[in-house]
mmCIF file of C-alpha atoms and ligand atoms in Angstrom:
data_model
loop_
_atom_site.group_PDB
_atom_site.id
_atom_site.type_symbol
_atom_site.label_atom_id
_atom_site.label_comp_id
_atom_site.label_asym_id
_atom_site.label_seq_id
_atom_site.Cartn_x
_atom_site.Cartn_y
_atom_site.Cartn_z
ATOM 1 C CA MET J 601 76.865 95.806 71.310
ATOM 2 C CA ASN J 602 79.425 97.423 69.012
ATOM 3 C CA LYS J 603 78.168 98.615 65.662
ATOM 4 C CA ARG J 604 77.674 95.766 63.162
ATOM 5 C CA ALA J 605 80.063 95.871 60.200
ATOM 6 C CA PHE J 606 78.639 96.620 56.787
ATOM 7 C CA ASN J 607 79.396 93.076 55.682
ATOM 8 C CA PHE J 608 79.732 92.457 51.941
ATOM 9 C CA ASN J 609 81.683 89.216 52.255
ATOM 10 C CA ALA J 610 81.251 86.688 49.450
ATOM 11 C CA GLY J 611 81.061 83.653 51.733
ATOM 12 C CA PRO J 612 80.890 82.885 54.553
ATOM 13 C CA ALA J 613 78.724 85.943 54.558
ATOM 14 C CA ALA J 614 76.353 88.073 56.600
ATOM 15 C CA LEU J 615 73.650 86.316 58.606
ATOM 16 C CA PRO J 616 70.470 88.046 59.764
ATOM 17 C CA LEU J 617 71.116 89.783 63.099
ATOM 18 C CA GLU J 618 67.799 88.446 64.433
ATOM 19 C CA VAL J 619 68.944 84.893 63.719
ATOM 20 C CA LEU J 620 72.271 85.390 65.475
ATOM 21 C CA GLN J 621 70.484 86.852 68.477
ATOM 22 C CA ARG J 622 67.971 84.007 68.687
ATOM 23 C CA ALA J 623 70.777 81.488 68.409
ATOM 24 C CA GLN J 624 72.640 83.318 71.156
ATOM 25 C CA ALA J 625 69.607 83.227 73.437
ATOM 26 C CA GLU J 626 69.312 79.442 72.944
ATOM 27 C CA PHE J 627 73.016 78.706 72.776
ATOM 28 C CA VAL J 628 73.709 77.339 76.235
ATOM 29 C CA ASP J 629 70.318 75.867 77.053
ATOM 30 C CA TYR J 630 68.241 74.743 74.115
ATOM 31 C CA LYS J 631 64.524 74.705 75.050
ATOM 32 C CA GLU J 632 65.226 73.874 78.696
ATOM 33 C CA THR J 633 67.068 70.670 77.939
ATOM 34 C CA GLY J 634 70.034 71.824 80.013
ATOM 35 C CA MET J 635 72.331 71.591 76.987
ATOM 36 C CA SER J 636 73.249 73.301 73.792
ATOM 37 C CA ILE J 637 71.841 71.838 70.587
ATOM 38 C CA MET J 638 75.502 71.089 69.792
ATOM 39 C CA GLU J 639 75.805 68.784 72.764
ATOM 40 C CA MET J 640 72.884 66.525 71.893
ATOM 41 C CA SER J 641 72.706 63.198 70.181
ATOM 42 C CA HIS J 642 71.711 63.513 66.562
ATOM 43 C CA ARG J 643 69.524 60.451 67.167
ATOM 44 C CA GLY J 644 67.466 62.134 69.871
ATOM 45 C CA ALA J 645 63.945 63.497 69.391
ATOM 46 C CA VAL J 646 64.955 67.104 70.140
ATOM 47 C CA TYR J 647 67.595 67.321 67.416
ATOM 48 C CA GLU J 648 65.585 65.252 64.963
ATOM 49 C CA SER J 649 62.670 67.651 65.151
ATOM 50 C CA VAL J 650 64.970 70.545 64.179
ATOM 51 C CA HIS J 651 66.388 68.447 61.329
ATOM 52 C CA ASN J 652 62.960 67.526 59.993
ATOM 53 C CA GLU J 653 61.575 71.021 60.512
ATOM 54 C CA ALA J 654 64.351 72.532 58.377
ATOM 55 C CA GLN J 655 63.531 70.087 55.553
ATOM 56 C CA THR J 656 59.828 70.879 55.756
ATOM 57 C CA ARG J 657 60.393 74.640 55.825
ATOM 58 C CA LEU J 658 62.625 74.464 52.757
ATOM 59 C CA LEU J 659 60.074 72.547 50.716
ATOM 60 C CA ASN J 660 57.292 74.839 51.970
ATOM 61 C CA LEU J 661 59.179 77.879 50.689
ATOM 62 C CA PHE J 662 59.135 76.217 47.257
ATOM 63 C CA GLY J 663 55.399 75.555 47.474
ATOM 64 C CA ASN J 664 55.744 71.898 48.446
ATOM 65 C CA PRO J 665 56.105 70.307 45.011
ATOM 66 C CA GLU J 666 55.484 66.567 45.154
ATOM 67 C CA GLY J 667 58.289 64.031 44.952
ATOM 68 C CA TYR J 668 61.213 66.097 46.255
ATOM 69 C CA LYS J 669 63.527 65.275 49.139
ATOM 70 C CA VAL J 670 65.953 67.507 51.048
ATOM 71 C CA LEU J 671 69.380 66.149 51.998
ATOM 72 C CA PHE J 672 71.849 67.750 54.397
ATOM 73 C CA LEU J 673 75.368 66.774 53.357
ATOM 74 C CA GLN J 674 78.933 67.844 54.103
ATOM 75 C CA GLY J 675 81.955 68.754 52.024
ATOM 76 C CA GLY J 676 80.445 71.885 50.508
ATOM 77 C CA ALA J 677 79.070 72.435 47.044
ATOM 78 C CA SER J 678 82.500 71.302 45.833
ATOM 79 C CA THR J 679 81.753 67.752 46.964
ATOM 80 C CA GLN J 680 78.531 67.838 44.943
ATOM 81 C CA PHE J 681 80.626 68.621 41.858
ATOM 82 C CA ALA J 682 81.892 65.033 42.263
ATOM 83 C CA MET J 683 78.868 63.329 43.841
ATOM 84 C CA ILE J 684 76.535 64.337 41.025
ATOM 85 C CA PRO J 685 78.499 62.594 38.257
ATOM 86 C CA LEU J 686 79.476 59.698 40.549
ATOM 87 C CA ASN J 687 75.810 58.975 41.196
ATOM 88 C CA LEU J 688 74.144 60.017 37.955
ATOM 89 C CA LEU J 689 76.652 59.877 35.109
ATOM 90 C CA THR J 690 76.510 56.146 34.536
ATOM 91 C CA GLU J 691 78.025 54.004 31.766
ATOM 92 C CA GLY J 692 76.808 54.890 28.287
ATOM 93 C CA LYS J 693 75.536 58.324 29.281
ATOM 94 C CA THR J 694 76.885 61.820 28.854
ATOM 95 C CA ALA J 695 76.420 64.895 31.020
ATOM 96 C CA GLY J 696 75.809 68.393 29.639
ATOM 97 C CA TYR J 697 77.379 71.409 31.329
ATOM 98 C CA VAL J 698 76.731 75.104 30.826
ATOM 99 C CA ARG J 699 80.055 76.985 31.006
ATOM 100 C CA THR J 700 79.577 80.361 32.645
ATOM 101 C CA GLY J 701 82.730 80.929 34.691
ATOM 102 C CA SER J 702 84.887 79.696 37.529
ATOM 103 C CA TRP J 703 82.319 77.680 39.433
ATOM 104 C CA ALA J 704 80.894 75.985 36.361
ATOM 105 C CA ASP J 705 84.450 75.062 35.356
ATOM 106 C CA LYS J 706 85.114 73.441 38.718
ATOM 107 C CA ALA J 707 81.990 71.339 38.321
ATOM 108 C CA ILE J 708 83.020 70.360 34.769
ATOM 109 C CA LYS J 709 86.513 69.382 35.903
ATOM 110 C CA GLU J 710 85.114 66.824 38.367
ATOM 111 C CA ALA J 711 82.601 65.383 35.920
ATOM 112 C CA LYS J 712 85.352 64.858 33.324
ATOM 113 C CA LEU J 713 87.253 62.724 35.826
ATOM 114 C CA ILE J 714 84.236 60.460 36.078
ATOM 115 C CA GLY J 715 82.566 60.138 32.696
ATOM 116 C CA GLU J 716 81.650 61.558 29.325
ATOM 117 C CA THR J 717 80.652 65.237 29.263
ATOM 118 C CA PHE J 718 79.800 67.888 26.710
ATOM 119 C CA ILE J 719 79.529 71.671 26.848
ATOM 120 C CA ALA J 720 75.894 72.451 26.073
ATOM 121 C CA ALA J 721 76.463 76.219 26.010
ATOM 122 C CA SER J 722 79.266 78.593 26.922
ATOM 123 C CA SER J 723 79.842 82.290 27.375
ATOM 124 C CA GLU J 724 83.616 82.039 27.128
ATOM 125 C CA GLU J 725 83.757 84.482 24.198
ATOM 126 C CA SER J 726 82.505 87.260 26.488
ATOM 127 C CA LYS J 727 85.072 86.184 29.123
ATOM 128 C CA PHE J 728 82.031 84.989 31.083
ATOM 129 C CA MET J 729 80.709 88.526 31.552
ATOM 130 C CA SER J 730 77.423 87.602 29.878
ATOM 131 C CA LEU J 731 75.340 84.436 29.952
ATOM 132 C CA PRO J 732 74.751 82.058 27.043
ATOM 133 C CA ASP J 733 71.334 81.729 25.442
ATOM 134 C CA LEU J 734 69.801 78.468 26.642
ATOM 135 C CA SER J 735 66.607 78.643 24.604
ATOM 136 C CA ASN J 736 67.734 76.261 21.833
ATOM 137 C CA LEU J 737 69.830 73.642 23.537
ATOM 138 C CA SER J 738 70.246 70.323 21.840
ATOM 139 C CA LEU J 739 70.684 67.478 24.268
ATOM 140 C CA PRO J 740 71.530 63.965 23.025
ATOM 141 C CA ASP J 741 69.112 61.167 23.978
ATOM 142 C CA HIS J 742 71.579 59.610 26.394
ATOM 143 C CA THR J 743 72.091 62.844 28.378
ATOM 144 C CA ALA J 744 72.177 61.973 32.092
ATOM 145 C CA TYR J 745 71.543 65.560 33.180
ATOM 146 C CA LEU J 746 72.190 69.195 32.292
ATOM 147 C CA HIS J 747 74.145 71.166 34.880
ATOM 148 C CA LEU J 748 74.246 74.943 35.224
ATOM 149 C CA THR J 749 75.401 77.488 37.778
ATOM 150 C CA SER J 750 72.466 79.791 38.494
ATOM 151 C CA ASN J 751 74.684 82.563 39.870
ATOM 152 C CA GLU J 752 78.391 82.950 39.135
ATOM 153 C CA THR J 753 79.615 84.405 42.412
ATOM 154 C CA ILE J 754 82.971 85.594 41.042
ATOM 155 C CA GLY J 755 81.955 87.132 37.706
ATOM 156 C CA GLY J 756 78.643 88.480 39.007
ATOM 157 C CA THR J 757 76.249 86.961 36.466
ATOM 158 C CA GLU J 758 72.925 85.289 37.201
ATOM 159 C CA PHE J 759 70.427 83.466 35.009
ATOM 160 C CA LYS J 760 67.029 85.172 34.930
ATOM 161 C CA GLU J 761 65.295 82.190 33.347
ATOM 162 C CA PHE J 762 65.965 78.510 33.224
ATOM 163 C CA PRO J 763 65.711 76.237 30.196
ATOM 164 C CA GLY J 764 63.131 73.520 29.714
ATOM 165 C CA THR J 765 65.017 70.241 29.408
ATOM 166 C CA GLY J 766 62.151 67.790 28.898
ATOM 167 C CA SER J 767 62.956 64.414 30.396
ATOM 168 C CA VAL J 768 66.615 65.336 31.037
ATOM 169 C CA PRO J 769 67.043 66.376 34.684
ATOM 170 C CA LEU J 770 68.175 69.971 35.086
ATOM 171 C CA ILE J 771 70.660 70.390 37.937
ATOM 172 C CA ALA J 772 71.723 73.755 39.325
ATOM 173 C CA ASP J 773 74.494 74.872 41.618
ATOM 174 C CA MET J 774 72.579 77.561 43.503
ATOM 175 C CA SER J 775 75.204 78.136 46.179
ATOM 176 C CA SER J 776 75.115 81.896 45.889
ATOM 177 C CA ASP J 777 71.488 82.607 45.031
ATOM 178 C CA ILE J 778 69.291 79.917 46.555
ATOM 179 C CA LEU J 779 66.238 81.390 48.320
ATOM 180 C CA SER J 780 66.957 84.864 46.941
ATOM 181 C CA ARG J 781 64.004 84.856 44.524
ATOM 182 C CA SER J 782 61.061 82.783 43.398
ATOM 183 C CA PHE J 783 61.584 80.030 40.877
ATOM 184 C CA ASP J 784 59.788 76.860 39.944
ATOM 185 C CA LEU J 785 61.531 73.968 41.663
ATOM 186 C CA LYS J 786 59.527 71.576 39.490
ATOM 187 C CA SER J 787 61.634 72.480 36.453
ATOM 188 C CA PHE J 788 64.694 71.071 38.241
ATOM 189 C CA GLY J 789 65.775 67.530 38.951
ATOM 190 C CA MET J 790 68.148 68.832 41.609
ATOM 191 C CA VAL J 791 69.384 72.062 43.117
ATOM 192 C CA TYR J 792 72.183 72.283 45.646
ATOM 193 C CA ALA J 793 74.009 74.905 47.668
ATOM 194 C CA GLY J 794 76.716 75.243 50.268
ATOM 195 C CA ALA J 795 74.915 77.026 53.112
ATOM 196 C CA GLN J 796 77.430 79.777 53.800
ATOM 197 C CA LYS J 797 76.090 82.391 51.390
ATOM 198 C CA ASN J 798 72.328 82.485 51.627
ATOM 199 C CA LEU J 799 71.299 79.712 54.006
ATOM 200 C CA GLY J 800 73.357 79.779 57.172
ATOM 201 C CA PRO J 801 76.884 79.040 58.354
ATOM 202 C CA SER J 802 79.421 76.903 56.504
ATOM 203 C CA GLY J 803 79.479 73.180 57.198
ATOM 204 C CA VAL J 804 76.265 71.979 55.633
ATOM 205 C CA THR J 805 75.309 71.560 51.991
ATOM 206 C CA VAL J 806 71.665 71.461 51.031
ATOM 207 C CA VAL J 807 70.580 69.185 48.182
ATOM 208 C CA ILE J 808 66.958 69.276 47.045
ATOM 209 C CA ALA J 809 66.171 66.655 44.448
ATOM 210 C CA ARG J 810 63.525 64.579 42.837
ATOM 211 C CA GLU J 811 63.374 61.359 44.789
ATOM 212 C CA GLU J 812 64.046 59.111 41.791
ATOM 213 C CA LEU J 813 67.472 60.731 41.358
ATOM 214 C CA LEU J 814 68.407 59.795 44.901
ATOM 215 C CA GLN J 815 66.967 56.346 45.331
ATOM 216 C CA GLU J 816 69.472 54.168 43.495
ATOM 217 C CA SER J 817 73.183 54.835 43.208
ATOM 218 C CA PRO J 818 75.689 52.735 41.200
ATOM 219 C CA LYS J 819 76.677 49.593 43.121
ATOM 220 C CA HIS J 820 80.439 50.243 43.206
ATOM 221 C CA LEU J 821 80.217 53.633 44.958
ATOM 222 C CA PRO J 822 81.495 53.977 48.528
ATOM 223 C CA THR J 823 78.657 54.225 51.039
ATOM 224 C CA ILE J 824 79.193 57.845 52.071
ATOM 225 C CA MET J 825 79.333 59.079 48.459
ATOM 226 C CA ARG J 826 75.982 57.525 47.556
ATOM 227 C CA TYR J 827 72.831 59.630 47.408
ATOM 228 C CA ASP J 828 70.793 56.526 48.240
ATOM 229 C CA THR J 829 72.621 56.178 51.586
ATOM 230 C CA HIS J 830 71.642 59.690 52.623
ATOM 231 C CA TYR J 831 68.171 59.378 51.136
ATOM 232 C CA LYS J 832 67.336 56.154 52.993
ATOM 233 C CA ASN J 833 68.771 57.452 56.267
ATOM 234 C CA ASN J 834 67.185 60.914 56.118
ATOM 235 C CA SER J 835 70.690 62.458 56.111
ATOM 236 C CA LEU J 836 71.429 60.750 59.409
ATOM 237 C CA TYR J 837 73.651 57.923 58.161
ATOM 238 C CA ASN J 838 76.571 59.573 59.926
ATOM 239 C CA THR J 839 76.667 62.520 62.329
ATOM 240 C CA PRO J 840 75.255 65.553 60.537
ATOM 241 C CA PRO J 841 76.571 69.096 61.143
ATOM 242 C CA SER J 842 73.778 69.578 63.649
ATOM 243 C CA PHE J 843 74.508 73.147 64.713
ATOM 244 C CA ALA J 844 74.764 74.331 61.104
ATOM 245 C CA ILE J 845 71.428 72.661 60.316
ATOM 246 C CA TYR J 846 69.855 74.301 63.364
ATOM 247 C CA MET J 847 71.098 77.654 62.033
ATOM 248 C CA VAL J 848 69.669 76.921 58.588
ATOM 249 C CA ASN J 849 66.302 76.256 60.231
ATOM 250 C CA GLU J 850 66.496 79.640 61.970
ATOM 251 C CA VAL J 851 67.403 81.373 58.691
ATOM 252 C CA LEU J 852 64.434 79.679 57.028
ATOM 253 C CA LYS J 853 62.119 81.008 59.757
ATOM 254 C CA TRP J 854 63.546 84.468 59.078
ATOM 255 C CA ILE J 855 62.873 84.108 55.351
ATOM 256 C CA GLU J 856 59.273 83.175 56.128
ATOM 257 C CA GLU J 857 59.041 86.374 58.202
ATOM 258 C CA GLN J 858 60.301 88.410 55.211
ATOM 259 C CA GLY J 859 57.332 87.197 53.178
ATOM 260 C CA GLY J 860 58.898 84.044 51.782
ATOM 261 C CA LEU J 861 60.641 84.012 48.414
ATOM 262 C CA ALA J 862 58.391 86.683 46.896
ATOM 263 C CA GLY J 863 59.095 89.059 49.789
ATOM 264 C CA ILE J 864 62.833 88.387 49.731
ATOM 265 C CA GLU J 865 62.959 88.840 45.957
ATOM 266 C CA GLN J 866 61.291 92.231 46.156
ATOM 267 C CA LEU J 867 63.792 93.368 48.758
ATOM 268 C CA ASN J 868 66.738 91.946 46.807
ATOM 269 C CA ARG J 869 65.640 93.760 43.640
ATOM 270 C CA LYS J 870 65.456 97.007 45.545
ATOM 271 C CA LYS J 871 68.888 96.450 47.114
ATOM 272 C CA ALA J 872 70.617 95.541 43.846
ATOM 273 C CA GLY J 873 68.729 98.330 42.058
ATOM 274 C CA ILE J 874 70.220 101.170 44.094
ATOM 275 C CA LEU J 875 73.718 99.749 43.760
ATOM 276 C CA TYR J 876 73.558 99.227 39.985
ATOM 277 C CA ASP J 877 72.031 102.709 39.646
ATOM 278 C CA ALA J 878 74.985 104.154 41.541
ATOM 279 C CA ILE J 879 77.315 102.421 39.071
ATOM 280 C CA ASP J 880 75.346 103.339 35.935
ATOM 281 C CA GLN J 881 74.798 106.933 36.966
ATOM 282 C CA SER J 882 78.436 107.611 37.845
ATOM 283 C CA GLY J 883 79.303 108.926 34.387
ATOM 284 C CA GLY J 884 81.685 106.014 33.800
ATOM 285 C CA PHE J 885 83.580 106.441 37.082
ATOM 286 C CA TYR J 886 82.343 103.012 38.202
ATOM 287 C CA LYS J 887 82.120 100.379 35.472
ATOM 288 C CA GLY J 888 79.908 97.325 35.957
ATOM 289 C CA CYS J 889 81.678 94.101 34.915
ATOM 290 C CA ALA J 890 78.741 91.908 33.891
ATOM 291 C CA ALA J 891 76.594 92.611 30.824
ATOM 292 C CA LYS J 892 73.422 94.404 31.930
ATOM 293 C CA ASP J 893 71.057 91.584 30.983
ATOM 294 C CA SER J 894 73.178 89.077 32.915
ATOM 295 C CA ARG J 895 73.702 91.017 36.110
ATOM 296 C CA SER J 896 73.456 89.221 39.420
ATOM 297 C CA LEU J 897 71.189 90.390 42.229
ATOM 298 C CA MET J 898 73.618 88.817 44.696
ATOM 299 C CA ASN J 899 77.168 89.675 43.604
ATOM 300 C CA VAL J 900 77.652 93.119 42.119
ATOM 301 C CA THR J 901 81.040 93.337 40.343
ATOM 302 C CA PHE J 902 82.528 96.630 39.212
ATOM 303 C CA ARG J 903 85.795 98.369 38.456
ATOM 304 C CA LEU J 904 87.417 101.750 38.697
ATOM 305 C CA ALA J 905 89.714 103.425 36.140
ATOM 306 C CA SER J 906 92.920 102.023 37.672
ATOM 307 C CA GLU J 907 94.079 99.410 40.143
ATOM 308 C CA GLU J 908 95.538 102.203 42.289
ATOM 309 C CA LEU J 909 92.134 103.796 42.597
ATOM 310 C CA GLU J 910 90.610 100.408 43.447
ATOM 311 C CA LYS J 911 93.198 99.957 46.196
ATOM 312 C CA GLN J 912 92.305 103.386 47.509
ATOM 313 C CA PHE J 913 88.613 102.452 47.440
ATOM 314 C CA ILE J 914 89.279 99.268 49.440
ATOM 315 C CA LYS J 915 91.387 101.162 51.947
ATOM 316 C CA GLU J 916 88.837 103.900 52.495
ATOM 317 C CA THR J 917 85.839 101.585 52.641
ATOM 318 C CA GLY J 918 87.723 99.552 55.259
ATOM 319 C CA GLN J 919 88.234 102.667 57.360
ATOM 320 C CA ALA J 920 84.556 103.532 57.023
ATOM 321 C CA GLY J 921 83.378 100.142 58.352
ATOM 322 C CA PHE J 922 82.708 98.301 55.075
ATOM 323 C CA VAL J 923 84.022 94.747 54.809
ATOM 324 C CA GLY J 924 84.585 92.383 51.875
ATOM 325 C CA LEU J 925 84.490 94.690 48.864
ATOM 326 C CA LYS J 926 87.580 93.342 47.126
ATOM 327 C CA GLY J 927 86.910 91.312 43.977
ATOM 328 C CA HIS J 928 87.850 87.632 43.900
ATOM 329 C CA ARG J 929 91.616 87.152 43.655
ATOM 330 C CA SER J 930 91.259 85.475 40.246
ATOM 331 C CA VAL J 931 89.638 88.519 38.592
ATOM 332 C CA GLY J 932 90.518 91.557 40.714
ATOM 333 C CA GLY J 933 88.300 94.629 40.755
ATOM 334 C CA LEU J 934 85.557 95.200 43.279
ATOM 335 C CA ARG J 935 82.593 93.120 44.378
ATOM 336 C CA ALA J 936 79.731 93.737 46.766
ATOM 337 C CA SER J 937 78.016 90.511 47.773
ATOM 338 C CA ILE J 938 74.524 91.481 48.821
ATOM 339 C CA TYR J 939 72.920 88.221 49.876
ATOM 340 C CA ASN J 940 69.529 87.979 51.575
ATOM 341 C CA ALA J 941 70.876 88.903 55.002
ATOM 342 C CA VAL J 942 72.694 92.072 53.929
ATOM 343 C CA PRO J 943 70.333 94.837 55.069
ATOM 344 C CA TYR J 944 69.133 97.602 52.744
ATOM 345 C CA GLU J 945 70.773 100.129 55.090
ATOM 346 C CA ALA J 946 74.232 98.638 54.455
ATOM 347 C CA ILE J 947 73.810 99.021 50.697
ATOM 348 C CA SER J 948 72.385 102.478 51.041
ATOM 349 C CA ALA J 949 75.435 103.438 53.149
ATOM 350 C CA LEU J 950 77.714 101.995 50.469
ATOM 351 C CA VAL J 951 75.938 103.973 47.762
ATOM 352 C CA ASP J 952 76.449 107.161 49.780
ATOM 353 C CA PHE J 953 80.110 106.324 50.228
ATOM 354 C CA MET J 954 80.521 105.614 46.494
ATOM 355 C CA ASP J 955 78.949 108.918 45.616
ATOM 356 C CA ASP J 956 81.292 110.780 47.923
ATOM 357 C CA PHE J 957 84.346 108.821 46.735
ATOM 358 C CA ARG J 958 83.494 109.646 43.122
ATOM 359 C CA LYS J 959 83.172 113.357 43.866
ATOM 360 C CA ARG J 960 86.574 113.358 45.510
ATOM 361 C CA ASN J 961 88.349 111.298 42.833
ATOM 362 C CA ALA J 962 86.648 111.922 39.501
HETATM 363 C C1 LIG L 197 80.947 79.320 47.028
HETATM 364 C C2 LIG L 197 80.516 78.543 45.856
HETATM 365 C C3 LIG L 197 80.847 77.181 45.699
HETATM 366 C C4 LIG L 197 81.781 76.458 46.635
HETATM 367 O O1 LIG L 197 81.159 76.093 47.764
HETATM 368 P P1 LIG L 197 81.897 75.241 48.902
HETATM 369 O O2 LIG L 197 80.781 75.046 49.863
HETATM 370 O O3 LIG L 197 83.034 76.063 49.410
HETATM 371 O O4 LIG L 197 82.372 73.976 48.289
HETATM 372 C C5 LIG L 197 80.346 76.507 44.616
HETATM 373 N N1 LIG L 197 79.562 77.118 43.714
HETATM 374 C C6 LIG L 197 79.230 78.423 43.820
HETATM 375 C C7 LIG L 197 78.344 79.044 42.795
HETATM 376 C C8 LIG L 197 79.696 79.169 44.891
HETATM 377 O O5 LIG L 197 79.360 80.462 45.009
#
C-alpha cells in the first residue's frame, strides 16, 4: 500500500486504518453470506444483528445508563437542527440555545423557524473564541430544552464541563467530539452527531436520547420527521444507511480496543497537548485562535503573521503529505482536526514540520 496521508480533514475525516482494513476484508463476502453487507435486506437477521450491536456498543461505552435509546437517522446533524424543535418545541414552550459560533447559529436559525427561542448564553463578544460561563443559567419554567454545541468545529472551542439543567433536558450537538472523552450521558436528555468526524463515514446520524423525549411527537408532524416513528421502529421505518452503520459498529469496536472513552481521552489529551505546546512555545510565530481555557481537543485553530505565510504553510504541508490544514472558509487561518482516528504519529510529524517551518520563516 502507498503511504497513508497525514489526514487532518475536518469532516469527512480520518478513519482508523484497522477499521478500513477489516471492512475491506469483509467487503465482498460478509461472514460467508456470499454478499456484501450493502447487498442485504435491512430486514434480515444478518444486518439486524449489526444494527443492534452498534446500538448496544454505543450505550456500553457510556456505561449503559438506564432509559436511553440510540437512533440511526439520515440527513446529517443539520437535519437534527430542525427535528429537535419540530418534535420538542411545542406550543407554549420556549427553547434555550447557547451561542458559541457557526454551528450553534445554524441550530438556532432552524429553531426560530419553528417556535419561540431565547439565547441562554453567548460568547459573541469574544467573536466566539472563548466559551460562555454556563454556571448560572436562568431557564424559564416553560423551557422545552437547552441546546449547546459541545465542540465548535470551525472556531476550535470545546466545553470542558456541562451545566446542570434540572428538569430541563440538555441537548448537545456533539458532531465533532462525540466519543472523544468521558462524560456523563445521564446529564443529557439527548446528544447527537453526524458520523463523519468521530464515528464513521458520512450518511448516518446518531441520536442518543432519553426514551421519553422520543416516544411521543406532535400529531401534525410528517411521519419521517417524527422521533416516535424511528423510536417505535428501531430506526428501521425506512431503509437505513446500512453500510455506514456497519462502519460505525466497526469504529465502536476499535474504540473499545483503545480502552473505551477513558483510553481514547488519554490519547486525545496527549495528541492535542503536543500540538498546543508547539503553538505556545513558538515565541508568537504560531498564534492559537481559541482562548486557552476554551481550546478544543479535536480542532486546533491557529494563525500565522500574514495570509501569505499561511498560504505558504498550506502549500508546503501539502507537498510534505499533510492534508486538510486550511481553516474553514468562513474564518480563514489554519486548522488541524485531530479526531480519534488521527494517529499520534501524524500529529508528531506535523509538530516537527511546524518547528522546521518556523525556523525557516521566523
Ligand atoms: C460537521 C458539523 C455539523 C454538520 O453536520 P452534517 O452531518 O453535515 O449535517 C453540525 N454540527 C457540528 C458541530 C459539526 O461539526
